[in-house]
Tab-separated table of C-alpha atoms in Angstrom:
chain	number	residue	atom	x	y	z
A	50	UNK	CA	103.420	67.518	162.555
A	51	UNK	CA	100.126	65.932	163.080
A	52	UNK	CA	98.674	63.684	159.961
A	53	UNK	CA	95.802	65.405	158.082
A	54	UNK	CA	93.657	63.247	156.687
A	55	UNK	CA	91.163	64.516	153.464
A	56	UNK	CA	88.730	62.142	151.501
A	57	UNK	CA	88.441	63.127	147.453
A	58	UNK	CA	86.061	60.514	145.031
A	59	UNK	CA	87.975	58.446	142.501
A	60	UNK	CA	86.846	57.925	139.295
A	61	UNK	CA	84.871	54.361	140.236
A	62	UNK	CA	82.759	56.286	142.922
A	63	UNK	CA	84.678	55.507	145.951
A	64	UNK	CA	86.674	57.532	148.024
A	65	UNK	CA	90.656	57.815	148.149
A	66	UNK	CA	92.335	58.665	151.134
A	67	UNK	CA	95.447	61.090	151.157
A	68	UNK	CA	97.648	61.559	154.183
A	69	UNK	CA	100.019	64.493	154.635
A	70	UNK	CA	102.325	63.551	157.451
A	71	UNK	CA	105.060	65.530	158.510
A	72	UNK	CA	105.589	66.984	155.399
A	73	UNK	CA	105.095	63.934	152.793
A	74	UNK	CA	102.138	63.118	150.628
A	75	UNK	CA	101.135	59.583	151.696
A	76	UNK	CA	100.335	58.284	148.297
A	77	UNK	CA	103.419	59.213	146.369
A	78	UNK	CA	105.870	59.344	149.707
A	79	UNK	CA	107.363	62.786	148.492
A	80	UNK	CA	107.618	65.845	150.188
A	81	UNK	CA	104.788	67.531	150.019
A	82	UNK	CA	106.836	70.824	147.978
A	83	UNK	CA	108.311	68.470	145.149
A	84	UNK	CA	104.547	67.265	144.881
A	85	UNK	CA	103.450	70.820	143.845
A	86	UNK	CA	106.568	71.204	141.572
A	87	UNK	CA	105.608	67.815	139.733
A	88	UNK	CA	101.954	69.442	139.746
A	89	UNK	CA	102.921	72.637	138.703
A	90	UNK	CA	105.367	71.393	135.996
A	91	UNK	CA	102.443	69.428	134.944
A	92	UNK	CA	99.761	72.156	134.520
A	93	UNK	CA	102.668	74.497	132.733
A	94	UNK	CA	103.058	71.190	130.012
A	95	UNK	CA	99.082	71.160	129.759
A	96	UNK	CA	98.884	74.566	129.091
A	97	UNK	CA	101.865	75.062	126.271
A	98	UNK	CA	99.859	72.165	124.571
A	99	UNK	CA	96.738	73.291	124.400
A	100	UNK	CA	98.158	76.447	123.305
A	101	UNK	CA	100.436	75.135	120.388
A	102	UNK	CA	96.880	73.439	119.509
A	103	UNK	CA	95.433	76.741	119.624
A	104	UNK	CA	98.018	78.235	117.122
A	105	UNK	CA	97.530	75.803	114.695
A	106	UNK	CA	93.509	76.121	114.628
A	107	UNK	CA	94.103	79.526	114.204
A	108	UNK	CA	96.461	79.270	111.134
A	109	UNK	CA	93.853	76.764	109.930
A	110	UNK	CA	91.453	79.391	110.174
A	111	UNK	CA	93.806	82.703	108.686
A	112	UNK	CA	94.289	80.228	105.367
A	113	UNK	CA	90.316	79.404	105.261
A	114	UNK	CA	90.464	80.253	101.777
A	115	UNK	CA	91.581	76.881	99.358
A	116	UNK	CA	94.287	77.273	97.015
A	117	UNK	CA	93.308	77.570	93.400
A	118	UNK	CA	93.033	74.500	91.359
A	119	UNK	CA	93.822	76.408	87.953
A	120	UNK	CA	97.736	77.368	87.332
A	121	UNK	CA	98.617	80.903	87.520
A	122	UNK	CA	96.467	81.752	90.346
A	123	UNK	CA	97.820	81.404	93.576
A	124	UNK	CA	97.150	82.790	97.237
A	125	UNK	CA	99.884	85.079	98.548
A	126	UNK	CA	98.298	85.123	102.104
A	127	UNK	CA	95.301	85.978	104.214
A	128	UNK	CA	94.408	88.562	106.972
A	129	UNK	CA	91.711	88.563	108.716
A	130	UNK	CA	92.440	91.912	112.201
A	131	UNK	CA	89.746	93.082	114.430
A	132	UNK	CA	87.658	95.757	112.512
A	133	UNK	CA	87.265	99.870	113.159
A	134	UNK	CA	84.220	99.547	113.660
A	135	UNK	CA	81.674	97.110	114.941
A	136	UNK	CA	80.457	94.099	112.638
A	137	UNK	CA	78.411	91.742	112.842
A	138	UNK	CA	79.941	88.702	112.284
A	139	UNK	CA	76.862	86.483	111.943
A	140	UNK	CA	76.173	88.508	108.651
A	141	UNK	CA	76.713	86.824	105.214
A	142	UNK	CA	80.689	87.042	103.783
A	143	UNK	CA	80.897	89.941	101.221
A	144	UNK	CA	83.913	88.854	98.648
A	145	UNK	CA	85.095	91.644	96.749
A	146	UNK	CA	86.944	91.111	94.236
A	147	UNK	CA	89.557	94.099	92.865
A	148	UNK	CA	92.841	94.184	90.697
A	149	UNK	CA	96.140	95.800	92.125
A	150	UNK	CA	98.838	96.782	89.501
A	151	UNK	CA	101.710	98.777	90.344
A	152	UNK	CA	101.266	102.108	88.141
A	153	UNK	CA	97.319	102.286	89.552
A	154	UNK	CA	97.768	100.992	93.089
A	155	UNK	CA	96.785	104.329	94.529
A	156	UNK	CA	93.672	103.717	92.669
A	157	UNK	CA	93.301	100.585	94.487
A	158	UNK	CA	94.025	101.497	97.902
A	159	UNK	CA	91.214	104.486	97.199
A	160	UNK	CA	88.727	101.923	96.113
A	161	UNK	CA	89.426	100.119	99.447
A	162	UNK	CA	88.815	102.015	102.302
A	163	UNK	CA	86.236	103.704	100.306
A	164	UNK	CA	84.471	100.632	100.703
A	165	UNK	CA	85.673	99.854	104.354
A	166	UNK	CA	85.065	103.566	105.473
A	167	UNK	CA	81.040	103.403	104.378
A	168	UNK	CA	80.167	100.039	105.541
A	169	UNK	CA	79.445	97.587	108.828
A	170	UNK	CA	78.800	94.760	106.576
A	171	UNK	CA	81.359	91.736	106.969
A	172	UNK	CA	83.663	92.186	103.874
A	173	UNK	CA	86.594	90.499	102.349
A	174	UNK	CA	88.656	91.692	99.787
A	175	UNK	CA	89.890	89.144	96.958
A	176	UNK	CA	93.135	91.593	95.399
A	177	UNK	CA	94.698	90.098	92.604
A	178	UNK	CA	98.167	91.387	91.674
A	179	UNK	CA	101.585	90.055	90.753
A	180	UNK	CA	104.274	88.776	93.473
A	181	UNK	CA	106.754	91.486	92.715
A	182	UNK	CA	103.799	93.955	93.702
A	183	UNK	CA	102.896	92.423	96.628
A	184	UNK	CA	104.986	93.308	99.001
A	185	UNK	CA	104.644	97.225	97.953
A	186	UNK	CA	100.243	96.213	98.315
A	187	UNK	CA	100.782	95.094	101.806
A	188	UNK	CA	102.513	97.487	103.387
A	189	UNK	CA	100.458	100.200	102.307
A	190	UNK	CA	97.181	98.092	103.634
A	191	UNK	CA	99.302	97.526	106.636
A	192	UNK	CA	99.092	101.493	107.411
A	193	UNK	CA	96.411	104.102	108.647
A	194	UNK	CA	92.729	103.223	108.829
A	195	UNK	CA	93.363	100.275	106.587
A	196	UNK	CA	95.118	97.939	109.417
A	197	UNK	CA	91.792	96.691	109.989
A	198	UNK	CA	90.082	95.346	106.845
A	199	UNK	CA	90.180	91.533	106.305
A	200	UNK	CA	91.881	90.647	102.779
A	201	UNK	CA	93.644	87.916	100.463
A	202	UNK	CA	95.925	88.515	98.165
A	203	UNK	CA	96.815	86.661	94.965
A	204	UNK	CA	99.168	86.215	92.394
A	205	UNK	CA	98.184	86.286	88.621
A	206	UNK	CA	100.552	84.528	86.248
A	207	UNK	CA	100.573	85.487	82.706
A	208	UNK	CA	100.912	82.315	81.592
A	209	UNK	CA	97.084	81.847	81.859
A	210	UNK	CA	96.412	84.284	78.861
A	211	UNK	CA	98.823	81.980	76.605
A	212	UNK	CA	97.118	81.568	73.179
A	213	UNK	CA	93.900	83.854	74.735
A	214	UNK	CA	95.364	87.305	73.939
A	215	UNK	CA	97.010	88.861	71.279
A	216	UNK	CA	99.347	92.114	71.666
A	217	UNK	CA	97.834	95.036	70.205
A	218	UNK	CA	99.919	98.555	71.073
A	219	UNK	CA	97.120	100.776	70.134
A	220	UNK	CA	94.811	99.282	73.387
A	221	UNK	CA	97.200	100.538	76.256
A	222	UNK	CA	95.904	99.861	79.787
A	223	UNK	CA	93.453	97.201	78.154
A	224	UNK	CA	95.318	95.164	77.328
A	225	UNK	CA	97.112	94.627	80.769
A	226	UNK	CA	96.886	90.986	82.370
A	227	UNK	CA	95.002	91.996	85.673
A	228	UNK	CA	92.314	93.328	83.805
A	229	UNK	CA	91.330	89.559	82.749
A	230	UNK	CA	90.934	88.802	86.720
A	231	UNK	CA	87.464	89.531	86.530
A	232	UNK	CA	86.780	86.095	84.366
A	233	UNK	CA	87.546	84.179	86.695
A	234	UNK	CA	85.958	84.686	89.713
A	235	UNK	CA	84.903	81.163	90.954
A	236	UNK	CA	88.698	80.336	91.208
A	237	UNK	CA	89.554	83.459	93.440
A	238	UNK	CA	86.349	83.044	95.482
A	239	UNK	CA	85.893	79.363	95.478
A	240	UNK	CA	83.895	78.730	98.642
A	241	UNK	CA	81.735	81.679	98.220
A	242	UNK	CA	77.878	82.028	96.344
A	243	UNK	CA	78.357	85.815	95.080
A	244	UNK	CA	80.748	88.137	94.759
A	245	UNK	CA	81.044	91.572	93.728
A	246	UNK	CA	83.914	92.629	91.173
A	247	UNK	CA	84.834	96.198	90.625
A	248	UNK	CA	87.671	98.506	88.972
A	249	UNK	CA	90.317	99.617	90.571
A	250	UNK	CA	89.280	103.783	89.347
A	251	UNK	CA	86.193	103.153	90.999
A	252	UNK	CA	85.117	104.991	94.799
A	253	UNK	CA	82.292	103.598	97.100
A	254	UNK	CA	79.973	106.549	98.425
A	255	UNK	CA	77.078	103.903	99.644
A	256	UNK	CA	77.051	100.972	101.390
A	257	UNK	CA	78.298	98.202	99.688
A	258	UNK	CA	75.466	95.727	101.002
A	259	UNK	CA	73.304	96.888	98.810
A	260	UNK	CA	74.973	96.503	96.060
A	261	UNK	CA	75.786	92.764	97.294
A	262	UNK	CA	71.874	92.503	97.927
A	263	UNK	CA	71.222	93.293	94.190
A	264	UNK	CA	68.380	90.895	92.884
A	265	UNK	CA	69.642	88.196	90.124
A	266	UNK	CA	66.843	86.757	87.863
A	267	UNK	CA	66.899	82.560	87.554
A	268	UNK	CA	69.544	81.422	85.415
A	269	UNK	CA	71.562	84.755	85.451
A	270	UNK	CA	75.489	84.430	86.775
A	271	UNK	CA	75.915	88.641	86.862
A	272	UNK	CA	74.184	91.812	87.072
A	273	UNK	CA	76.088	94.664	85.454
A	274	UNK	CA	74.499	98.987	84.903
A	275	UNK	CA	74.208	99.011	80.937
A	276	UNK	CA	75.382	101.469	78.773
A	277	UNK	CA	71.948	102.468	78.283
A	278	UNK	CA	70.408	103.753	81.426
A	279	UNK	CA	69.658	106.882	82.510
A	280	UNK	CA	72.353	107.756	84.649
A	281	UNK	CA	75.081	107.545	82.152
A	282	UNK	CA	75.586	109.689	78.868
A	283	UNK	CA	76.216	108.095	75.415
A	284	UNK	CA	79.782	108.141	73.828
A	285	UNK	CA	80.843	108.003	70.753
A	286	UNK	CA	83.682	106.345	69.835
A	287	UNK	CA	86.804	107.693	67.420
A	288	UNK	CA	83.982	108.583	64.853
A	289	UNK	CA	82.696	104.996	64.237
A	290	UNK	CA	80.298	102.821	66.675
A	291	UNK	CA	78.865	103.333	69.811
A	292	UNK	CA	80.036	102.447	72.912
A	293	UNK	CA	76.651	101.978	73.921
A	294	UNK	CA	75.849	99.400	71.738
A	295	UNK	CA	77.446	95.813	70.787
A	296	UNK	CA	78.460	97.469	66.805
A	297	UNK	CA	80.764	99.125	69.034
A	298	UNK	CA	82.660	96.240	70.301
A	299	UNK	CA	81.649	93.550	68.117
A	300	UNK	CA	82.928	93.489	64.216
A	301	UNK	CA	79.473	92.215	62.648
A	302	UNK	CA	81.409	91.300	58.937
A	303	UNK	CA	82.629	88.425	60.344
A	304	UNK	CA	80.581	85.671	59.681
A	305	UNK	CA	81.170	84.063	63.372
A	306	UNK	CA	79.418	87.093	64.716
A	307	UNK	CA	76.733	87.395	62.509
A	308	UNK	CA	75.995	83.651	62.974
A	309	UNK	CA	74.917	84.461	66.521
A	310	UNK	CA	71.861	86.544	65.993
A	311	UNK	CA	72.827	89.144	68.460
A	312	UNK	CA	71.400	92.496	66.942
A	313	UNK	CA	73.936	95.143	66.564
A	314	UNK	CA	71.951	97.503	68.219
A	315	UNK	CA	71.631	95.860	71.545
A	316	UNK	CA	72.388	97.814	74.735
A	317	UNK	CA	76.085	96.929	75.820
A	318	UNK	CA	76.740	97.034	79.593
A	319	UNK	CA	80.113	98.173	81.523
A	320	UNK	CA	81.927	95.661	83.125
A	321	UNK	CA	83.908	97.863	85.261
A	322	UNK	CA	81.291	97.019	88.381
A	323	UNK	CA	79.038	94.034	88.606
A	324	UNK	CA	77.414	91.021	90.860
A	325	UNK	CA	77.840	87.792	90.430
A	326	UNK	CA	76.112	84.456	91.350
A	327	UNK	CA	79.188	81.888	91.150
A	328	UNK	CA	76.921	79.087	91.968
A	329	UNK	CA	75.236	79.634	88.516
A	330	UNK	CA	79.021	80.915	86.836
A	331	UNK	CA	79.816	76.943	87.734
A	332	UNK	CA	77.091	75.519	86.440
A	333	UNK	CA	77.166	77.825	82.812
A	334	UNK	CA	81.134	77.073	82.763
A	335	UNK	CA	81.375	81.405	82.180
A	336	UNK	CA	84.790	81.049	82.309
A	337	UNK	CA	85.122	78.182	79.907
A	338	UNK	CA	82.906	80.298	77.598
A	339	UNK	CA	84.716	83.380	77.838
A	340	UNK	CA	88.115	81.487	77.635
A	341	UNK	CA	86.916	80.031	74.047
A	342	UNK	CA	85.822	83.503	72.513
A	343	UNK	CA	89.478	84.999	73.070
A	344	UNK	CA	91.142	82.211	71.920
A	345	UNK	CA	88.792	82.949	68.423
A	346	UNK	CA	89.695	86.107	68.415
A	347	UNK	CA	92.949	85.705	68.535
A	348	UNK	CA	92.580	83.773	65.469
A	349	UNK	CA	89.736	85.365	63.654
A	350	UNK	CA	89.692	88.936	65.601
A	351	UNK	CA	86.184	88.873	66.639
A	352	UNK	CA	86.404	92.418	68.036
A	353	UNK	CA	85.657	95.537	66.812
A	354	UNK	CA	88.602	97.635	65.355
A	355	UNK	CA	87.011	100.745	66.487
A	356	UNK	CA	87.164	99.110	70.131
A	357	UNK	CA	87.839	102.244	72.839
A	358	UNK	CA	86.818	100.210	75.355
A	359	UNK	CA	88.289	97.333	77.532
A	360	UNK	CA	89.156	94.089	75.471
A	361	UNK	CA	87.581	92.325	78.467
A	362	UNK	CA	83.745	93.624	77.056
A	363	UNK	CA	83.031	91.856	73.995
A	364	UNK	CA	83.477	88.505	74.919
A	365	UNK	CA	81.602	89.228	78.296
A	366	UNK	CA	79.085	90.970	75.661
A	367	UNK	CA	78.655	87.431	74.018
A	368	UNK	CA	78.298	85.226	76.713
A	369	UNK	CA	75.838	87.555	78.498
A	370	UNK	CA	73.823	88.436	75.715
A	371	UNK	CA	70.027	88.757	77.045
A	372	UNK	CA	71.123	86.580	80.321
A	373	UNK	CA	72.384	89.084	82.520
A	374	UNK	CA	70.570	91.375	85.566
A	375	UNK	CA	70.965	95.067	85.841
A	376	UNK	CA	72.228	96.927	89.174
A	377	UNK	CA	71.181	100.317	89.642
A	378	UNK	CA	72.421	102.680	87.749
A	379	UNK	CA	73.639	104.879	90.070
A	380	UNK	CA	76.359	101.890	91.511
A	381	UNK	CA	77.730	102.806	88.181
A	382	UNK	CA	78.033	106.363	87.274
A	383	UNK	CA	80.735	106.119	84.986
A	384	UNK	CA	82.696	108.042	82.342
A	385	UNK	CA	83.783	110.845	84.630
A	386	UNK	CA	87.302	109.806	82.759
A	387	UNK	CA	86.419	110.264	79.092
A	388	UNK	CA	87.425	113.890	79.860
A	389	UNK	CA	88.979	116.188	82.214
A	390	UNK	CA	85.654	118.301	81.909
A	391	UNK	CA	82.569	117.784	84.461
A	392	UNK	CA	80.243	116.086	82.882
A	393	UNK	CA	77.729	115.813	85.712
A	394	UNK	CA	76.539	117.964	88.131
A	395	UNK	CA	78.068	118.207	91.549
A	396	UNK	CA	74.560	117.589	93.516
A	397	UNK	CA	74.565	114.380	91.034
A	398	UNK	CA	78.281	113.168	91.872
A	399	UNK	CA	77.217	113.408	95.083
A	400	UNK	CA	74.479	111.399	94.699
A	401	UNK	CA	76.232	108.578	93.033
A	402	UNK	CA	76.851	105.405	95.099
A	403	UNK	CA	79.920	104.677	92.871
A	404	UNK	CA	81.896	106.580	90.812
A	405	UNK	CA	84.044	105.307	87.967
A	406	UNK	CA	86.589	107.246	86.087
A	407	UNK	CA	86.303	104.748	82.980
A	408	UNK	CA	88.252	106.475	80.116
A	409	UNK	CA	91.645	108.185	79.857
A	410	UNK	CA	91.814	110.797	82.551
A	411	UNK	CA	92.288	109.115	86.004
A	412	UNK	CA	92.096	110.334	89.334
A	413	UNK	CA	95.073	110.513	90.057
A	414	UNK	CA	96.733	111.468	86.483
A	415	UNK	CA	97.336	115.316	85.580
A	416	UNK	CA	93.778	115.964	84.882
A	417	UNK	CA	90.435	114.110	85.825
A	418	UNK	CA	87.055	115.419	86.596
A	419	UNK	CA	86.287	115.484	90.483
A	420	UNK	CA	89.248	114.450	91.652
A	421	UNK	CA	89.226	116.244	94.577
A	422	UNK	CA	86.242	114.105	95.412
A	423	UNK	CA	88.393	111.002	94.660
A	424	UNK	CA	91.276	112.415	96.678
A	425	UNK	CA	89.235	112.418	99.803
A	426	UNK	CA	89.690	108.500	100.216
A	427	UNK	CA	93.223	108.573	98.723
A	428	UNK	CA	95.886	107.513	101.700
A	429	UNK	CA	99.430	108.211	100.916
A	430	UNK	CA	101.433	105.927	100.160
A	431	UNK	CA	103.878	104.733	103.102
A	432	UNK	CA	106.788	103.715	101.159
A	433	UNK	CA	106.536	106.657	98.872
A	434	UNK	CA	106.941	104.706	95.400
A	435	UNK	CA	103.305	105.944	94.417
A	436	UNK	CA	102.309	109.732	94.715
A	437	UNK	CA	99.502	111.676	92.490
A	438	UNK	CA	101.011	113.049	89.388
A	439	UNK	CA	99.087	116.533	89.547
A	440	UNK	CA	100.078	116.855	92.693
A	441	UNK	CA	104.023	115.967	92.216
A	442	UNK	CA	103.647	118.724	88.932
A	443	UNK	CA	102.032	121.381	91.466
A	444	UNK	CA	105.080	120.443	93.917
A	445	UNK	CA	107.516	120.885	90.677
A	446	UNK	CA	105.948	123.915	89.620
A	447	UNK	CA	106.656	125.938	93.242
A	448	UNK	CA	110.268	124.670	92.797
């Protein structure tokens, strides 16, 4: 075989020269096929390394979220899929923030792709339930149109309400733990500006941007819809207060109340949907402040005994008294679950960019006004532990 010679640069500038001659590589002295096997072998080494590198940037990047510093809230785990439909990933983070409990996690999963189904925005979704639920939460969000939403979930321990809140029979679903979620906010979000926190008997009809784009005045930490604007109707409540009013959560004979100088009849707001600037929640210490007024009423009970409700209002009421923003109205058209009447109109409902079935009569309970318009972003549930009531009586009823 005659020698081939070929002239490469080294790294100094010069020129190396490589000899293949009768089948050997004149710099190593090997044939010239274990050279490419060495070569080969090497490359193949090079490759698993940089992609073992590449796995571990990428779980880096699926736990972007830091752990809470604060016991009893901890991350379960992180998903971030390819979405349906295009986003723009340049586009500001939306964090929403929703509870997940077991008895109301159809409610949940309806509030979801609700959200998911009427948007291109880039949004997260912060759900906050307890580890024996999770594994139930993520295989339905695992199923169907939902595959693709980006989402964190994390535990809530009880242990945080220790000394904050007393049991009280008579307030049912208000007194659950998840719905205190919503007070701490900066702790489940920690690396993000705003968030948006909403019920879990809540669906999206709008785009959730713009609810995320809603204005905050200087100095305000949250924007809530109050009780008093036009799109909602005035309750009363069991006879005695208002629930659109701060008598109506508030008991004003106790001198710890009265001492603040909020008038009595000062529009309350629902806390069911709101904004929130965390970068200002920090700086106030909100959750500080609304930590210390349960732990007083606990010990002096602060809150009105005529409270219909969520216990979660009047210590929210407090804190935000004259320092809170207003969201439209119609991101909160509420109370379609005081009754199982219609209390609005259907060319209204439809209107509505949120609906919230606030009250007794649920969505998917025996009875609930427009529920068929709820239904429509209902997915069954995979493992079949959930399933509508009404629907399960209609099923007994053909039997």
């Amino acid at each position: 075989m005659p020698m081939v010679r070929t002239w490469n640069p080294n790294s100094e500038g010069k020129f190396c020269c490589f000899y293949i001659y009768q089948g050997q590589s004149c710099n190593t002295g090997l044939p010239v096929s274990v050279t490419i096997i060495i070569w080969a072998l090497a490359v193949i080494l090079f490759l698993l390394a940089l992609h073992h590198n590449f796995l571990s940037l990428s779980s880096l990047l699926r736990n972007d979220v830091s752990d809470s510093g604060i016991v009893g809230l901890q991350p379960i785990d992180f998903t971030a899929n390819f979405h349906q439909h295009p986003v723009n990933e340049r586009q500001e983070e939306i964090p929403v923030v929703i509870a997940a409990s077991e008895d109301r996690l159809g409610g949940t999963i309806a509030a979801i792709n609700s959200i998911h189904q009427n948007t291109r925005s880039n949004v997260i979704f912060y759900i906050v339930t307890f580890n024996r639920t999770a594994d139930h939460l993520r295989s339905w969000l695992n199923s169907g149109s939902l595959k693709s939403i980006r989402y964190k979930i994390v535990n809530f321990d009880t242990k945080l309400l220790e000394g904050k809140v007393k049991e009280d029979p008579d307030q049912g679903e208000s007194m659950k733990p998840l719905t205190f979620a919503r007070f701490y906010l900066p702790i489940l979000v920690p690396s993000a500006k705003k968030a948006i926190y909403m019920d879990d008997d809540v669906i999206v009809q709008g785009d959730i941007l713009a609810l995320y784009n809603t204005p905050l005045k200087p100095g305000h930490a949250a924007a809530f819809s109050e009780d008093c604007d036009s799109a909602s109707t005035k309750v009363m409540i069991r006879g005695a207060g208002n629930q659109y009013n701060y008598i109506g959560y508030l008991d004003y004979k106790k001198e710890r109340i009265r001492k603040l100088s909020m008038k009595a009849s000062t529009c309350s707001f629902n806390p069911g949907v709101f904004v929130a600037n965390l970068t200002e929640w920090k700086r106030q210490n909100v959750t500080n402040q609304l930590e210390k007024w349960m732990k007083l009423n606990v010990e002096e009970g602060l809150y009105s005994r005529t409270l219909a409700g969520s216990i979660t209002t009047p210590p929210l009421l407090i804190v935000f008294y004259q320092q809170h923003s207003t969201i439209d109205p119609m991101w909160n058209v509420r109370h379609l679950g005081s009754s199982a009447g219609k209390r609005y109109s259907p060319q209204f409902v439809k209107a509505a960019k949120l609906l919230h079935w606030n009250g007794h009569f649920k969505p998917w309970g025996r009875a609930a006004s427009y529920a068929d318009v709820w239904e429509k972003w209902y997915i069954p549930d995979p493992t079949g532990k959930f399933s509508l009531i009404r629907r399960h009586m209609d099923t007994s009823n053909i039997k």
